[in-house]
Amino acid sequence: MKIAPSVLACDFSRLGEESLAMEAAGADLLHLDVMDGHFVPNISFGAPVIKSLRPRLSIPFDVHLMISEPLRYARDFLQAGADYITFHIESDSPVEKTIETIRQGGAKPGLVLKPVTEAQAVFPYLDQIDMVLVMTVEPGFGGQAFMEHMMSKVRAIREEIDRRGLSVLLEVDGGIDEITGPIAARAGADVFVAGSSLFKQKDYAAAVKNLRERCAGALSPQG
Ligand code: DX5
Ligand code: ZN
């Protein structure tokens, strides 16, 4: 069970310190939400910001591209030091070419599905990617309510990953907290993005540990 704090929910005037604090708190990945104001109706930050953070941190960077042309900008995010680069299957870029470009650039490619997109859309690419990200809110903003009906999609993708014996990570993003994380864990998720639910707490180490334990605990017989 991996916890990926989304810095979208932090105080951007203290982005470096807040990211370091989450790393020190035991986060497994740092989730970085890139929005272009076109694919989604919001603008966040881009490759230069990620590049400036990279030398200050050692945890893997999980870069979630909510942009219309991920292929066009893939090189920038590779050079910025992204470890995982996930992009939307609904974007305008050719899927296989974008996956290949990310892989050849030395990062781990992943595909993201908006709530409207069905599980089966990702099946043809499962053996070419390292991660599937199922959105549990409409992409674009932090602090929205978890869509529990996305769990059938998580279950369907988990079944297909296991059926084919793949080791693809299955990530959920949007409205994840200590109540909804365990629901997603039971459906088969193993990476949990959390923005507002983590950053609103004072003790980040306790918050990360608690979320990880709740998610892992959901799979025990008592969970
Ligand atoms: C939404 C982003 C999320 C967002 C999650 O478009 O992809 O990563 O930061 O924020 P919370 O956890 O507050 O829903
Ligand atoms: Zn995200």
XYZ file of N, CA and C and ligand atoms in Angstrom:
684
model
N 0.839 -1.188 0.000
C 0.000 0.000 0.000
C 0.876 1.240 0.000
N 0.756 2.022 -1.056
C 1.593 3.221 -1.167
C 0.726 4.472 -1.021
N 1.261 5.445 -0.282
C 0.558 6.711 -0.085
C 1.282 7.803 -0.878
N 0.496 8.523 -1.677
C 1.036 9.557 -2.556
C 0.359 10.900 -2.255
N 0.937 11.702 -1.376
C 0.343 13.020 -1.109
C 0.343 13.897 -2.362
N -0.777 14.562 -2.604
C -0.879 15.486 -3.734
C -0.598 16.900 -3.245
N 0.489 17.489 -3.765
C 0.885 18.825 -3.310
C -0.078 19.915 -3.772
N -1.044 19.533 -4.616
C -2.049 20.518 -5.037
C -2.735 21.148 -3.823
N -2.784 20.387 -2.727
C -3.484 20.873 -1.530
C -2.580 21.649 -0.575
N -1.300 21.809 -0.929
C -0.416 22.493 0.024
C -0.351 23.994 -0.259
N 0.299 24.701 0.638
C 0.545 26.132 0.474
C 1.664 26.286 -0.555
N 1.326 26.749 -1.767
C 2.312 26.817 -2.852
C 3.474 27.777 -2.554
N 3.287 28.684 -1.645
C 4.407 29.584 -1.296
C 5.468 28.822 -0.499
N 5.100 27.610 -0.043
C 6.025 26.783 0.725
C 6.136 25.381 0.107
N 6.067 25.321 -1.209
C 6.016 24.030 -1.901
C 7.188 23.106 -1.539
N 8.400 23.660 -1.511
C 9.576 22.850 -1.182
C 9.500 22.280 0.221
N 9.210 23.129 1.180
C 9.144 22.693 2.581
C 8.031 21.664 2.799
N 6.875 21.930 2.191
C 5.746 21.025 2.379
C 6.023 19.654 1.746
N 6.695 19.660 0.591
C 7.042 18.395 -0.063
C 8.051 17.625 0.786
N 9.056 18.341 1.304
C 10.050 17.715 2.177
C 9.393 17.157 3.434
N 8.420 17.885 3.961
C 7.728 17.422 5.172
C 6.973 16.127 4.893
N 6.356 16.013 3.719
C 5.645 14.771 3.373
C 6.626 13.627 3.137
N 7.780 13.941 2.565
C 8.799 12.903 2.400
C 9.257 12.409 3.778
N 9.539 13.350 4.669
C 9.979 12.989 6.027
C 8.887 12.236 6.777
N 7.637 12.490 6.417
C 6.498 11.840 7.068
C 6.305 10.396 6.608
N 7.084 9.981 5.610
C 7.007 8.588 5.170
C 6.174 8.349 3.920
N 5.874 9.415 3.181
C 5.133 9.241 1.924
C 5.945 8.358 0.969
N 5.236 7.564 0.167
C 5.916 6.649 -0.755
C 6.219 7.309 -2.092
N 5.325 8.188 -2.529
C 5.463 8.897 -3.804
C 4.996 10.327 -3.560
N 5.513 11.270 -4.354
C 4.963 12.623 -4.308
C 4.124 12.817 -5.568
N 2.835 13.084 -5.390
C 1.914 13.212 -6.522
C 1.867 14.666 -6.976
N 2.163 14.887 -8.247
C 2.269 16.244 -8.797
C 1.258 16.418 -9.923
N 0.266 17.254 -9.696
C -0.854 17.440 -10.620
C -0.597 18.586 -11.582
N -0.404 18.240 -12.845
C -0.129 19.250 -13.868
C -1.409 19.505 -14.665
N -1.881 20.740 -14.665
C -3.136 21.104 -15.352
C -2.880 22.260 -16.301
N -3.440 22.139 -17.511
C -3.118 23.109 -18.557
C -4.221 24.126 -18.845
N -5.315 24.071 -18.098
C -6.393 25.021 -18.358
C -7.138 24.753 -19.661
N -6.889 23.574 -20.254
C -7.524 23.213 -21.527
C -8.131 21.819 -21.408
N -7.307 20.843 -21.006
C -7.845 19.493 -20.772
C -8.757 19.504 -19.553
N -8.387 20.333 -18.579
C -9.231 20.543 -17.391
C -9.363 22.053 -17.173
N -10.437 22.476 -16.532
C -10.666 23.926 -16.373
C -9.928 24.511 -15.168
N -8.612 24.287 -15.126
C -7.806 24.821 -14.035
C -6.347 24.781 -14.491
N -5.530 25.660 -13.943
C -4.102 25.709 -14.261
C -3.340 25.544 -12.949
N -2.371 24.613 -12.931
C -1.630 24.426 -11.675
C -0.172 24.852 -11.852
N 0.690 23.924 -12.266
C 2.117 24.229 -12.461
C 2.641 23.273 -13.518
N 3.860 23.534 -13.981
C 4.418 22.716 -15.049
C 5.795 22.175 -14.733
N 6.495 21.767 -15.788
C 7.779 21.089 -15.642
C 8.841 21.908 -14.890
N 8.947 23.234 -15.076
C 9.999 23.960 -14.346
C 9.871 23.859 -12.824
N 8.638 23.829 -12.349
C 8.413 23.719 -10.899
C 8.867 22.339 -10.411
N 8.519 21.310 -11.183
C 8.907 19.937 -10.822
C 10.432 19.794 -10.861
N 11.025 20.394 -11.875
C 12.489 20.333 -12.023
C 13.203 20.988 -10.833
N 12.642 22.056 -10.331
C 13.301 22.739 -9.212
C 13.127 21.982 -7.898
N 12.043 21.204 -7.798
C 11.829 20.387 -6.589
C 12.733 19.150 -6.572
N 12.986 18.611 -7.762
C 13.643 17.293 -7.883
C 14.911 17.125 -7.039
N 15.877 18.074 -7.128
C 17.115 17.849 -6.361
C 16.939 17.931 -4.851
N 15.831 18.461 -4.380
C 15.632 18.605 -2.934
C 15.034 17.354 -2.300
N 14.493 16.449 -3.110
C 13.775 15.284 -2.580
C 14.330 13.992 -3.153
N 14.159 12.907 -2.408
C 14.594 11.627 -2.959
C 13.439 10.670 -3.266
N 12.227 10.929 -2.774
C 11.126 10.006 -3.092
C 10.721 10.131 -4.568
N 10.188 9.046 -5.114
C 9.756 9.085 -6.518
C 8.670 10.138 -6.768
N 8.760 10.774 -7.921
C 7.764 11.757 -8.351
C 6.741 11.082 -9.259
N 5.479 11.207 -8.878
C 4.349 10.621 -9.590
C 3.629 11.789 -10.274
N 3.966 12.009 -11.532
C 3.464 13.196 -12.238
C 2.194 12.844 -13.019
N 1.105 13.489 -12.653
C -0.221 13.250 -13.248
C -0.504 14.390 -14.224
N -0.416 14.065 -15.517
C -0.605 15.091 -16.542
C -2.077 15.215 -16.932
N -2.675 16.323 -16.556
C -4.035 16.639 -17.009
C -3.893 17.700 -18.076
N -3.332 17.272 -19.208
C -3.043 18.203 -20.307
C -3.497 17.569 -21.624
N -3.821 18.415 -22.585
C -4.378 17.920 -23.850
C -3.361 17.189 -24.711
N -2.081 17.618 -24.633
C -1.063 17.025 -25.506
C 0.131 16.482 -24.708
N -0.064 15.384 -24.001
C 1.053 14.860 -23.191
C 2.287 14.502 -24.013
N 2.105 14.034 -25.239
C 3.276 13.661 -26.048
C 4.165 14.883 -26.331
N 3.521 15.996 -26.617
C 4.243 17.224 -26.946
C 5.151 17.689 -25.802
N 4.707 17.430 -24.566
C 5.453 17.932 -23.403
C 6.173 16.831 -22.621
N 6.093 15.582 -23.094
C 6.671 14.456 -22.344
C 8.150 14.689 -22.033
N 8.885 15.141 -23.051
C 10.327 15.378 -22.888
C 10.606 16.333 -21.719
N 9.813 17.384 -21.594
C 10.015 18.365 -20.506
C 9.875 17.707 -19.132
N 8.869 16.810 -19.012
C 8.647 16.181 -17.708
C 9.680 15.092 -17.435
N 10.178 14.459 -18.486
C 11.283 13.499 -18.330
C 12.521 14.243 -17.843
N 12.815 15.356 -18.472
C 13.996 16.140 -18.084
C 13.843 16.780 -16.706
N 12.609 16.952 -16.277
C 12.359 17.520 -14.947
C 12.605 16.493 -13.847
N 12.717 15.210 -14.249
C 13.030 14.179 -13.260
C 11.838 13.380 -12.763
N 10.776 13.314 -13.558
C 9.619 12.509 -13.161
C 9.990 11.023 -13.145
N 9.472 10.287 -12.164
C 9.697 8.835 -12.094
C 8.537 8.097 -12.759
N 7.326 8.465 -12.380
C 6.124 7.974 -13.052
C 5.522 9.150 -13.809
N 5.109 8.914 -15.036
C 4.349 9.936 -15.761
C 3.051 9.283 -16.215
N 1.946 9.751 -15.641
C 0.646 9.236 -16.065
C -0.053 10.308 -16.893
N -0.713 9.859 -17.948
C -1.451 10.800 -18.803
C -2.817 10.211 -19.111
N -3.743 11.081 -19.484
C -5.125 10.648 -19.701
C -5.289 9.964 -21.044
N -5.972 8.831 -20.993
C -6.286 8.088 -22.213
C -7.216 8.923 -23.090
N -7.907 9.889 -22.478
C -8.832 10.766 -23.223
C -8.114 11.962 -23.852
N -6.799 12.074 -23.658
C -6.071 13.228 -24.210
C -5.971 13.102 -25.725
N -5.377 14.119 -26.381
C -5.291 14.125 -27.841
C -4.059 13.400 -28.386
N -3.168 12.940 -27.521
C -1.932 12.315 -28.008
C -2.145 10.829 -28.302
N -1.389 10.282 -29.288
C -1.481 8.844 -29.560
C -0.961 8.062 -28.344
N -1.766 7.113 -27.884
C -1.472 6.454 -26.604
C -0.162 5.672 -26.653
N -0.003 4.790 -27.646
C 1.196 3.930 -27.660
C 2.473 4.733 -27.840
N 2.429 5.729 -28.694
C 3.617 6.562 -28.939
C 4.005 7.323 -27.663
N 3.015 7.780 -26.936
C 3.284 8.522 -25.690
C 3.869 7.586 -24.635
N 3.290 6.383 -24.520
C 3.829 5.385 -23.579
C 5.293 5.106 -23.904
N 5.562 4.854 -25.190
C 6.937 4.531 -25.635
C 7.910 5.671 -25.343
N 7.467 6.882 -25.602
C 8.331 8.055 -25.389
C 8.701 8.187 -23.913
N 7.722 7.966 -23.049
C 7.976 8.054 -21.602
C 8.932 6.942 -21.183
N 8.682 5.737 -21.665
C 9.535 4.584 -21.324
C 10.962 4.812 -21.812
N 11.102 5.217 -23.061
C 12.449 5.418 -23.626
C 13.175 6.558 -22.932
N 12.419 7.485 -22.370
C 13.026 8.603 -21.648
C 13.433 8.239 -20.234
N 13.148 6.998 -19.830
C 13.618 6.519 -18.529
C 12.615 6.620 -17.394
N 11.365 6.974 -17.696
C 10.348 7.030 -16.639
C 9.347 5.886 -16.825
N 8.504 5.707 -15.824
C 7.488 4.649 -15.863
C 6.168 5.241 -16.344
N 5.650 4.751 -17.469
C 4.402 5.310 -17.992
C 3.155 4.717 -17.325
N 2.134 5.548 -17.235
C 0.848 5.086 -16.716
C -0.289 5.787 -17.429
N -1.469 5.151 -17.398
C -2.656 5.733 -18.027
C -3.695 6.097 -16.976
N -4.356 7.226 -17.205
C -5.390 7.716 -16.286
C -6.751 7.656 -16.959
N -7.757 7.272 -16.196
C -9.126 7.227 -16.705
C -10.003 8.219 -15.954
N -10.660 9.092 -16.708
C -11.675 9.972 -16.136
C -12.861 9.117 -15.678
N -13.715 9.670 -14.823
C -14.878 8.894 -14.376
C -15.735 8.348 -15.523
N -15.833 9.060 -16.626
C -16.716 8.634 -17.721
C -16.136 7.457 -18.528
N -14.842 7.217 -18.415
C -14.179 6.209 -19.256
C -14.240 4.835 -18.616
N -14.587 3.843 -19.435
C -14.771 2.499 -18.868
C -13.441 1.757 -18.687
N -13.454 0.806 -17.786
C -12.261 0.022 -17.428
C -11.592 -0.590 -18.658
N -12.415 -1.109 -19.566
C -11.901 -1.857 -20.724
C -11.004 -1.009 -21.631
N -11.144 0.302 -21.551
C -10.345 1.192 -22.410
C -8.847 0.999 -22.187
N -8.479 0.597 -20.970
C -7.062 0.496 -20.632
C -6.499 -0.910 -20.897
N -7.384 -1.888 -21.092
C -6.927 -3.280 -21.216
C -5.906 -3.500 -22.339
N -6.083 -2.875 -23.513
C -5.111 -3.133 -24.593
C -3.689 -2.667 -24.259
N -3.544 -1.798 -23.267
C -2.227 -1.210 -22.968
C -1.615 -1.746 -21.677
N -2.345 -2.629 -20.992
C -1.925 -3.036 -19.633
C -0.515 -3.604 -19.569
N -0.106 -4.336 -20.626
C 1.235 -4.931 -20.554
C 2.333 -3.959 -20.991
N 1.949 -2.720 -21.306
C 2.961 -1.728 -21.712
C 3.188 -0.661 -20.647
N 2.408 -0.712 -19.572
C 2.461 0.391 -18.595
C 2.773 -0.124 -17.188
N 3.137 0.803 -16.303
C 3.478 0.459 -14.920
C 2.391 0.848 -13.933
N 1.447 1.670 -14.395
C 0.433 2.156 -13.466
C -0.860 2.478 -14.209
N -1.982 2.184 -13.553
C -3.278 2.689 -14.021
C -3.799 3.580 -12.903
N -4.254 4.766 -13.274
C -4.837 5.685 -12.294
C -6.322 5.842 -12.602
N -7.142 5.420 -11.657
C -8.597 5.585 -11.782
C -8.997 6.833 -11.010
N -9.512 7.826 -11.726
C -9.980 9.051 -11.064
C -11.265 8.754 -10.291
N -11.277 9.172 -9.037
C -12.474 9.004 -8.213
C -13.149 10.352 -7.955
N -12.731 11.362 -8.751
C -13.441 12.649 -8.877
C -13.226 13.087 -10.329
N -13.949 14.122 -10.766
C -13.634 14.725 -12.067
C -12.305 15.437 -11.923
N -11.347 15.188 -12.826
C -10.052 15.844 -12.672
C -10.169 17.361 -12.795
N -9.300 18.058 -12.085
C -9.251 19.514 -12.200
C -9.123 20.250 -10.883
N -9.677 19.660 -9.825
C -9.684 20.362 -8.542
C -9.516 19.388 -7.385
N -8.836 19.858 -6.348
C -8.758 19.095 -5.109
C -10.017 19.313 -4.281
N -10.154 18.538 -3.219
C -11.220 18.767 -2.253
C -12.612 18.357 -2.673
N -12.735 17.494 -3.686
C -14.065 17.041 -4.115
C -14.424 15.712 -3.438
N -15.702 15.347 -3.553
C -16.187 14.119 -2.900
C -15.877 12.877 -3.731
N -15.413 11.855 -3.058
C -15.092 10.529 -3.611
C -16.320 9.913 -4.294
N -16.110 9.400 -5.507
C -17.203 8.742 -6.242
C -17.116 7.236 -6.004
N -17.948 6.767 -5.136
C -17.863 5.350 -4.761
C -18.217 4.420 -5.926
N -19.038 4.907 -6.855
C -19.416 4.037 -7.976
C -18.261 3.772 -8.940
N -17.102 4.405 -8.727
C -15.911 4.070 -9.526
C -15.290 2.736 -9.086
N -15.777 2.180 -7.966
C -15.165 0.958 -7.447
C -15.375 -0.256 -8.350
N -16.445 -0.255 -9.124
C -16.623 -1.378 -10.057
C -15.531 -1.326 -11.133
N -15.100 -0.107 -11.491
C -14.013 0.047 -12.459
C -12.691 -0.431 -11.853
N -12.457 -0.049 -10.615
C -11.229 -0.494 -9.930
C -11.210 -2.025 -9.860
N -12.341 -2.613 -9.502
C -12.412 -4.085 -9.410
C -12.144 -4.750 -10.760
N -12.730 -4.186 -11.806
C -12.561 -4.783 -13.146
C -11.102 -4.715 -13.590
N -10.436 -3.612 -13.302
C -9.023 -3.475 -13.700
C -8.148 -4.376 -12.833
N -8.441 -4.440 -11.536
C -7.693 -5.348 -10.646
C -7.809 -6.798 -11.138
N -9.016 -7.205 -11.502
C -9.210 -8.585 -11.974
C -8.391 -8.859 -13.222
N -8.367 -7.906 -14.120
C -7.637 -8.086 -15.380
C -6.119 -8.103 -15.142
N -5.629 -7.231 -14.268
C -4.188 -7.221 -13.928
C -3.801 -8.586 -13.355
N -4.606 -9.077 -12.421
C -4.287 -10.351 -11.755
C -4.431 -11.529 -12.714
N -5.483 -11.502 -13.520
C -5.723 -12.584 -14.477
C -4.529 -12.750 -15.420
N -3.925 -11.621 -15.791
C -2.788 -11.666 -16.724
C -1.446 -11.730 -15.995
N -1.481 -11.794 -14.681
C -0.248 -11.933 -13.905
C 0.678 -10.742 -14.022
N 0.108 -9.542 -14.177
C 0.926 -8.335 -14.331
C 1.175 -7.683 -12.961
N 2.185 -6.811 -12.920
C 2.466 -6.134 -11.640
C 2.212 -4.630 -11.754
N 1.218 -4.275 -12.541
C 0.853 -2.862 -12.743
C 0.256 -2.295 -11.443
N 0.719 -1.118 -11.049
C 0.143 -0.467 -9.865
C -1.234 0.085 -10.224
N -2.142 0.023 -9.258
C -3.508 0.525 -9.468
C -3.767 1.645 -8.459
N -3.791 2.860 -8.986
C -3.858 4.062 -8.147
C -5.250 4.677 -8.210
N -5.671 5.247 -7.095
C -6.930 6.001 -7.046
C -6.611 7.431 -6.617
N -7.390 8.380 -7.120
C -7.090 9.802 -6.926
C -8.383 10.600 -6.872
N -8.592 11.253 -5.736
C -9.746 12.138 -5.589
C -10.611 11.758 -4.402
N -10.636 12.628 -3.394
C -11.497 12.391 -2.237
C -11.062 11.235 -1.365
N -9.766 10.905 -1.397
C -9.282 9.767 -0.606
C -8.953 10.225 0.820
N -9.525 9.536 1.778
C -9.225 9.790 3.191
C -9.297 8.459 3.934
N -9.346 8.521 5.246
C -9.291 7.261 6.007
C -10.576 6.441 5.918
N -11.637 7.039 5.409
C -12.886 6.288 5.194
C -12.929 5.712 3.773
N -12.608 6.557 2.786
C -12.736 6.125 1.390
C -11.536 5.298 0.915
N -10.355 5.550 1.466
C -9.166 4.773 1.102
C -9.399 3.277 1.285
N -9.892 2.868 2.455
C -10.156 1.442 2.658
C -11.189 0.863 1.672
N -12.155 1.669 1.260
C -13.149 1.200 0.273
C -12.432 0.888 -1.043
N -11.524 1.802 -1.428
C -10.759 1.601 -2.670
C -9.788 0.426 -2.522
N -9.224 0.254 -1.331
C -8.302 -0.871 -1.099
C -9.048 -2.195 -1.277
N -10.250 -2.270 -0.752
C -11.038 -3.512 -0.888
C -11.393 -3.790 -2.353
N -11.503 -2.730 -3.143
C -11.809 -2.912 -4.572
C -10.560 -3.299 -5.366
N -9.372 -3.147 -4.745
C -8.155 -3.593 -5.422
C -7.103 -2.533 -5.681
N -7.317 -1.315 -5.189
C -6.302 -0.267 -5.374
C -5.107 -0.530 -4.466
N -3.908 -0.135 -4.920
C -2.727 -0.259 -4.051
C -1.897 1.017 -3.947
N -2.305 2.078 -4.633
C -1.655 3.389 -4.469
C -2.766 4.423 -4.241
N -2.579 5.240 -3.205
C -3.642 6.139 -2.767
C -3.145 7.579 -2.793
N -3.701 8.377 -3.694
C -3.376 9.801 -3.746
C -4.282 10.505 -2.739
N -3.690 11.368 -1.933
C -4.518 12.144 -1.007
C -3.954 13.544 -0.894
N -4.797 14.524 -1.176
C -4.391 15.921 -1.093
C -4.922 16.554 0.174
N -6.164 17.028 0.113
C -6.702 17.784 1.244
C -6.747 16.995 2.547
N -7.045 15.695 2.480
C -7.181 14.941 3.734
C -5.858 14.833 4.483
N -4.731 14.853 3.762
C -3.425 14.795 4.447
C -2.938 16.183 4.852
N -3.003 17.136 3.905
C -2.406 18.447 4.177
C -3.196 19.245 5.214
N -4.451 18.878 5.444
C -5.203 19.633 6.453
C -4.821 19.206 7.879
N -4.084 18.086 7.993
C -3.708 17.615 9.327
C -2.395 18.252 9.779
N -2.227 18.367 11.072
C -1.017 19.000 11.623
C 0.178 18.058 11.570
N -0.055 16.817 11.973
C 1.029 15.839 12.069
C 1.023 14.963 10.813
N 1.887 15.334 9.835
C 1.881 14.613 8.551
C 2.292 13.151 8.727
N 3.243 12.891 9.619
C 3.707 11.504 9.804
C 2.564 10.625 10.313
N 1.821 11.142 11.277
C 0.682 10.382 11.812
C -0.393 10.214 10.727
N -0.592 11.256 9.941
C -1.621 11.222 8.893
C -1.289 10.179 7.824
N -0.030 10.166 7.383
C 0.385 9.203 6.342
C 0.308 7.778 6.889
N 0.800 7.600 8.104
C 0.817 6.266 8.725
C -0.615 5.754 8.918
N -1.471 6.630 9.420
C -2.854 6.243 9.662
C -3.557 5.844 8.369
N -3.367 6.645 7.313
C -4.018 6.320 6.034
C -3.496 4.985 5.501
N -2.179 4.769 5.580
C -1.612 3.507 5.081
C -2.152 2.320 5.875
N -2.213 2.482 7.185
C -2.699 1.372 8.032
C -4.174 1.079 7.796
N -4.945 2.131 7.611
C -6.382 1.921 7.336
C -6.588 1.191 6.009
N -5.817 1.598 5.002
C -5.961 0.981 3.677
C -5.503 -0.474 3.726
N -4.364 -0.709 4.370
C -3.859 -2.092 4.483
C -4.802 -2.921 5.354
N -5.314 -2.306 6.414
C -6.196 -3.009 7.347
C -7.506 -3.447 6.701
N -7.903 -2.737 5.646
C -9.160 -3.065 4.966
C -9.103 -4.450 4.336
N -7.882 -4.945 4.116
C -7.748 -6.259 3.481
C -7.641 -7.402 4.483
N -7.496 -7.048 5.768
C -7.400 -8.110 6.788
C -8.818 -8.632 7.066
N -8.933 -9.852 7.626
C -10.267 -10.410 7.891
C -11.132 -9.502 8.760
N -10.477 -8.745 9.677
C -11.244 -7.847 10.544
C -11.661 -6.567 9.817
N -10.911 -6.233 8.719
C -11.132 -4.952 8.021
C -12.492 -4.919 7.411
C -7.591 16.280 -9.056
C -6.187 15.827 -8.791
C -5.978 15.222 -7.471
C -6.268 16.128 -6.301
C -6.746 15.276 -5.170
O -7.709 16.639 -10.387
O -5.788 14.870 -9.753
O -4.693 14.639 -7.350
O -5.141 16.852 -5.873
O -7.136 16.092 -4.133
P -8.076 15.587 -2.965
O -7.334 14.465 -2.267
O -8.231 16.806 -2.125
O -9.343 15.102 -3.581
Zn -3.877 13.762 -9.444
